[in-house]
JSON list of C-alpha atoms in Angstrom, two decimals:
[
{"chain": "A", "resi": 1, "resn": "MET", "atom": "CA", "xyz": [-10.81, 2.24, 9.06]},
{"chain": "A", "resi": 2, "resn": "ILE", "atom": "CA", "xyz": [-8.13, 1.05, 6.65]},
{"chain": "A", "resi": 3, "resn": "HIS", "atom": "CA", "xyz": [-4.71, 0.98, 8.28]},
{"chain": "A", "resi": 4, "resn": "VAL", "atom": "CA", "xyz": [-1.72, 1.06, 5.93]},
{"chain": "A", "resi": 5, "resn": "THR", "atom": "CA", "xyz": [1.85, 0.84, 7.17]},
{"chain": "A", "resi": 6, "resn": "ILE", "atom": "CA", "xyz": [4.51, 1.65, 4.59]},
{"chain": "A", "resi": 7, "resn": "CYS", "atom": "CA", "xyz": [7.75, -0.18, 5.34]},
{"chain": "A", "resi": 8, "resn": "GLN", "atom": "CA", "xyz": [10.92, 1.72, 4.45]},
{"chain": "A", "resi": 9, "resn": "ASN", "atom": "CA", "xyz": [14.61, 0.94, 4.64]},
{"chain": "A", "resi": 10, "resn": "ARG", "atom": "CA", "xyz": [17.24, 3.36, 6.01]},
{"chain": "A", "resi": 11, "resn": "ARG", "atom": "CA", "xyz": [17.37, 5.08, 2.62]},
{"chain": "A", "resi": 12, "resn": "LYS", "atom": "CA", "xyz": [13.62, 5.85, 2.94]},
{"chain": "A", "resi": 13, "resn": "GLU", "atom": "CA", "xyz": [12.92, 3.47, 0.03]},
{"chain": "A", "resi": 14, "resn": "CYS", "atom": "CA", "xyz": [9.63, 1.61, 0.28]},
{"chain": "A", "resi": 15, "resn": "THR", "atom": "CA", "xyz": [10.27, -2.11, 0.63]},
{"chain": "A", "resi": 16, "resn": "GLY", "atom": "CA", "xyz": [6.70, -3.21, 1.25]},
{"chain": "A", "resi": 17, "resn": "PHE", "atom": "CA", "xyz": [3.55, -2.51, 3.21]},
{"chain": "A", "resi": 18, "resn": "ARG", "atom": "CA", "xyz": [0.93, -3.95, 5.54]},
{"chain": "A", "resi": 19, "resn": "THR", "atom": "CA", "xyz": [-2.78, -3.20, 5.34]},
{"chain": "A", "resi": 20, "resn": "TYR", "atom": "CA", "xyz": [-5.68, -4.26, 7.47]},
{"chain": "A", "resi": 21, "resn": "GLY", "atom": "CA", "xyz": [-9.26, -3.28, 8.05]},
{"chain": "A", "resi": 22, "resn": "HIS", "atom": "CA", "xyz": [-12.09, -1.92, 5.98]},
{"chain": "A", "resi": 23, "resn": "ALA", "atom": "CA", "xyz": [-12.86, 1.76, 5.46]},
{"chain": "A", "resi": 24, "resn": "GLY", "atom": "CA", "xyz": [-16.43, 1.71, 6.72]},
{"chain": "A", "resi": 25, "resn": "PHE", "atom": "CA", "xyz": [-17.29, 4.70, 4.51]},
{"chain": "A", "resi": 26, "resn": "SER", "atom": "CA", "xyz": [-20.32, 2.89, 3.09]},
{"chain": "A", "resi": 27, "resn": "ASP", "atom": "CA", "xyz": [-21.88, -0.55, 2.82]},
{"chain": "A", "resi": 28, "resn": "GLU", "atom": "CA", "xyz": [-19.81, -3.41, 1.42]},
{"chain": "A", "resi": 29, "resn": "GLY", "atom": "CA", "xyz": [-19.79, -3.20, -2.36]},
{"chain": "A", "resi": 30, "resn": "GLN", "atom": "CA", "xyz": [-20.58, 0.53, -2.23]},
{"chain": "A", "resi": 31, "resn": "ASP", "atom": "CA", "xyz": [-17.53, 1.76, -0.32]},
{"chain": "A", "resi": 32, "resn": "ILE", "atom": "CA", "xyz": [-15.58, 4.08, -2.64]},
{"chain": "A", "resi": 33, "resn": "VAL", "atom": "CA", "xyz": [-12.78, 4.62, -0.11]},
{"chain": "A", "resi": 34, "resn": "CYS", "atom": "CA", "xyz": [-12.15, 0.90, 0.22]},
{"chain": "A", "resi": 35, "resn": "ALA", "atom": "CA", "xyz": [-12.35, 0.49, -3.55]},
{"chain": "A", "resi": 36, "resn": "ALA", "atom": "CA", "xyz": [-9.89, 3.32, -4.21]},
{"chain": "A", "resi": 37, "resn": "ALA", "atom": "CA", "xyz": [-7.35, 2.05, -1.67]},
{"chain": "A", "resi": 38, "resn": "SER", "atom": "CA", "xyz": [-7.73, -1.51, -2.96]},
{"chain": "A", "resi": 39, "resn": "VAL", "atom": "CA", "xyz": [-7.10, -0.44, -6.55]},
{"chain": "A", "resi": 40, "resn": "LEU", "atom": "CA", "xyz": [-3.96, 1.47, -5.57]},
{"chain": "A", "resi": 41, "resn": "ILE", "atom": "CA", "xyz": [-2.60, -1.40, -3.50]},
{"chain": "A", "resi": 42, "resn": "ILE", "atom": "CA", "xyz": [-3.50, -4.32, -5.77]},
{"chain": "A", "resi": 43, "resn": "ASN", "atom": "CA", "xyz": [-2.40, -2.51, -8.92]},
{"chain": "A", "resi": 44, "resn": "THR", "atom": "CA", "xyz": [0.97, -1.79, -7.33]},
{"chain": "A", "resi": 45, "resn": "ILE", "atom": "CA", "xyz": [1.46, -5.47, -6.50]},
{"chain": "A", "resi": 46, "resn": "ASN", "atom": "CA", "xyz": [0.41, -6.52, -10.01]},
{"chain": "A", "resi": 47, "resn": "ALA", "atom": "CA", "xyz": [2.63, -3.90, -11.66]},
{"chain": "A", "resi": 48, "resn": "ILE", "atom": "CA", "xyz": [5.70, -4.89, -9.63]},
{"chain": "A", "resi": 49, "resn": "GLU", "atom": "CA", "xyz": [5.13, -8.53, -10.56]},
{"chain": "A", "resi": 50, "resn": "LYS", "atom": "CA", "xyz": [4.60, -7.75, -14.26]},
{"chain": "A", "resi": 51, "resn": "PHE", "atom": "CA", "xyz": [7.08, -4.94, -14.94]},
{"chain": "A", "resi": 52, "resn": "THR", "atom": "CA", "xyz": [10.01, -5.64, -12.62]},
{"chain": "A", "resi": 53, "resn": "GLU", "atom": "CA", "xyz": [12.31, -8.48, -11.67]},
{"chain": "A", "resi": 54, "resn": "ASP", "atom": "CA", "xyz": [11.82, -7.77, -7.95]},
{"chain": "A", "resi": 55, "resn": "ARG", "atom": "CA", "xyz": [10.91, -10.80, -5.85]},
{"chain": "A", "resi": 56, "resn": "ALA", "atom": "CA", "xyz": [8.39, -10.46, -3.04]},
{"chain": "A", "resi": 57, "resn": "THR", "atom": "CA", "xyz": [6.36, -12.31, -0.46]},
{"chain": "A", "resi": 58, "resn": "MET", "atom": "CA", "xyz": [2.67, -11.75, 0.14]},
{"chain": "A", "resi": 59, "resn": "VAL", "atom": "CA", "xyz": [0.10, -12.83, 2.69]},
{"chain": "A", "resi": 60, "resn": "SER", "atom": "CA", "xyz": [-3.54, -11.83, 2.29]},
{"chain": "A", "resi": 61, "resn": "ASP", "atom": "CA", "xyz": [-6.92, -12.40, 3.90]},
{"chain": "A", "resi": 62, "resn": "ASP", "atom": "CA", "xyz": [-9.82, -10.77, 2.03]},
{"chain": "A", "resi": 63, "resn": "ALA", "atom": "CA", "xyz": [-12.30, -11.14, 4.87]},
{"chain": "A", "resi": 64, "resn": "GLU", "atom": "CA", "xyz": [-10.08, -9.20, 7.27]},
{"chain": "A", "resi": 65, "resn": "GLY", "atom": "CA", "xyz": [-8.75, -6.78, 4.63]},
{"chain": "A", "resi": 66, "resn": "ILE", "atom": "CA", "xyz": [-5.18, -7.93, 5.29]},
{"chain": "A", "resi": 67, "resn": "ILE", "atom": "CA", "xyz": [-2.37, -7.67, 2.77]},
{"chain": "A", "resi": 68, "resn": "GLU", "atom": "CA", "xyz": [1.27, -7.98, 3.77]},
{"chain": "A", "resi": 69, "resn": "TYR", "atom": "CA", "xyz": [3.64, -7.43, 0.85]},
{"chain": "A", "resi": 70, "resn": "SER", "atom": "CA", "xyz": [7.41, -7.29, 1.17]},
{"chain": "A", "resi": 71, "resn": "LEU", "atom": "CA", "xyz": [10.26, -7.26, -1.30]},
{"chain": "A", "resi": 72, "resn": "LYS", "atom": "CA", "xyz": [12.99, -9.79, -0.63]},
{"chain": "A", "resi": 73, "resn": "GLU", "atom": "CA", "xyz": [15.75, -7.35, -1.59]},
{"chain": "A", "resi": 74, "resn": "ARG", "atom": "CA", "xyz": [16.30, -3.64, -2.09]},
{"chain": "A", "resi": 75, "resn": "PRO", "atom": "CA", "xyz": [13.74, -2.25, -4.58]},
{"chain": "A", "resi": 76, "resn": "SER", "atom": "CA", "xyz": [14.66, -1.69, -8.20]},
{"chain": "A", "resi": 77, "resn": "GLU", "atom": "CA", "xyz": [14.16, 1.77, -9.72]},
{"chain": "A", "resi": 78, "resn": "LYS", "atom": "CA", "xyz": [10.92, 0.59, -11.32]},
{"chain": "A", "resi": 79, "resn": "ALA", "atom": "CA", "xyz": [9.62, -0.82, -8.04]},
{"chain": "A", "resi": 80, "resn": "LYS", "atom": "CA", "xyz": [10.52, 2.43, -6.25]},
{"chain": "A", "resi": 81, "resn": "LEU", "atom": "CA", "xyz": [8.48, 4.42, -8.77]},
{"chain": "A", "resi": 82, "resn": "LEU", "atom": "CA", "xyz": [5.52, 2.06, -8.46]},
{"chain": "A", "resi": 83, "resn": "PHE", "atom": "CA", "xyz": [5.61, 2.19, -4.65]},
{"chain": "A", "resi": 84, "resn": "ASP", "atom": "CA", "xyz": [5.98, 5.99, -4.71]},
{"chain": "A", "resi": 85, "resn": "THR", "atom": "CA", "xyz": [2.92, 6.23, -6.94]},
{"chain": "A", "resi": 86, "resn": "MET", "atom": "CA", "xyz": [0.89, 4.07, -4.55]},
{"chain": "A", "resi": 87, "resn": "VAL", "atom": "CA", "xyz": [2.03, 6.08, -1.54]},
{"chain": "A", "resi": 88, "resn": "LEU", "atom": "CA", "xyz": [1.15, 9.34, -3.29]},
{"chain": "A", "resi": 89, "resn": "GLY", "atom": "CA", "xyz": [-2.40, 8.11, -3.92]},
{"chain": "A", "resi": 90, "resn": "LEU", "atom": "CA", "xyz": [-2.83, 6.88, -0.35]},
{"chain": "A", "resi": 91, "resn": "MET", "atom": "CA", "xyz": [-1.42, 10.13, 1.06]},
{"chain": "A", "resi": 92, "resn": "GLU", "atom": "CA", "xyz": [-3.86, 12.15, -1.05]},
{"chain": "A", "resi": 93, "resn": "MET", "atom": "CA", "xyz": [-6.71, 10.07, 0.34]},
{"chain": "A", "resi": 94, "resn": "SER", "atom": "CA", "xyz": [-5.54, 10.32, 3.95]},
{"chain": "A", "resi": 95, "resn": "ASP", "atom": "CA", "xyz": [-5.10, 14.11, 3.62]},
{"chain": "A", "resi": 96, "resn": "ASP", "atom": "CA", "xyz": [-8.51, 14.68, 2.04]},
{"chain": "A", "resi": 97, "resn": "GLU", "atom": "CA", "xyz": [-10.99, 16.04, 4.58]},
{"chain": "A", "resi": 98, "resn": "ASN", "atom": "CA", "xyz": [-13.74, 13.84, 3.13]},
{"chain": "A", "resi": 99, "resn": "TYR", "atom": "CA", "xyz": [-11.79, 10.58, 3.55]},
{"chain": "A", "resi": 100, "resn": "ALA", "atom": "CA", "xyz": [-9.16, 11.18, 6.25]},
{"chain": "A", "resi": 101, "resn": "GLU", "atom": "CA", "xyz": [-11.22, 9.49, 8.97]},
{"chain": "A", "resi": 102, "resn": "TYR", "atom": "CA", "xyz": [-11.40, 6.28, 6.91]},
{"chain": "A", "resi": 103, "resn": "ILE", "atom": "CA", "xyz": [-7.72, 5.68, 6.18]},
{"chain": "A", "resi": 104, "resn": "ASP", "atom": "CA", "xyz": [-4.70, 5.72, 8.50]},
{"chain": "A", "resi": 105, "resn": "LEU", "atom": "CA", "xyz": [-1.29, 5.89, 6.80]},
{"chain": "A", "resi": 106, "resn": "THR", "atom": "CA", "xyz": [1.92, 5.40, 8.77]},
{"chain": "A", "resi": 107, "resn": "PHE", "atom": "CA", "xyz": [5.58, 4.86, 7.90]},
{"chain": "A", "resi": 108, "resn": "GLU", "atom": "CA", "xyz": [7.93, 2.42, 9.62]},
{"chain": "A", "resi": 109, "resn": "GLU", "atom": "CA", "xyz": [11.64, 1.79, 9.21]},
{"chain": "A", "resi": 110, "resn": "VAL", "atom": "CA", "xyz": [12.42, -1.90, 8.83]}
]
């Protein structure tokens, strides 16, 4: 199962996230749930780096499926939109009866 924790400040703004695990929906290289979650997550990181001035830290381990991504300051409007888009996609996956058992999405105030 993919576990995603969305980190939010007191204003409910996403400031980062932690992921770990693999979906286990199918064999490695054939797992559409893992691929979909990975695209949402990695594209969000890439978009924040390319289209915003927000500074972040990241730790990753591909073998374990770990990504820890955190903004150093309060998110810009662009970063908020990018995070919101990622969260929307992950929520849709976690609410879908076909994929809900493969992704766990939680929210945490930091």
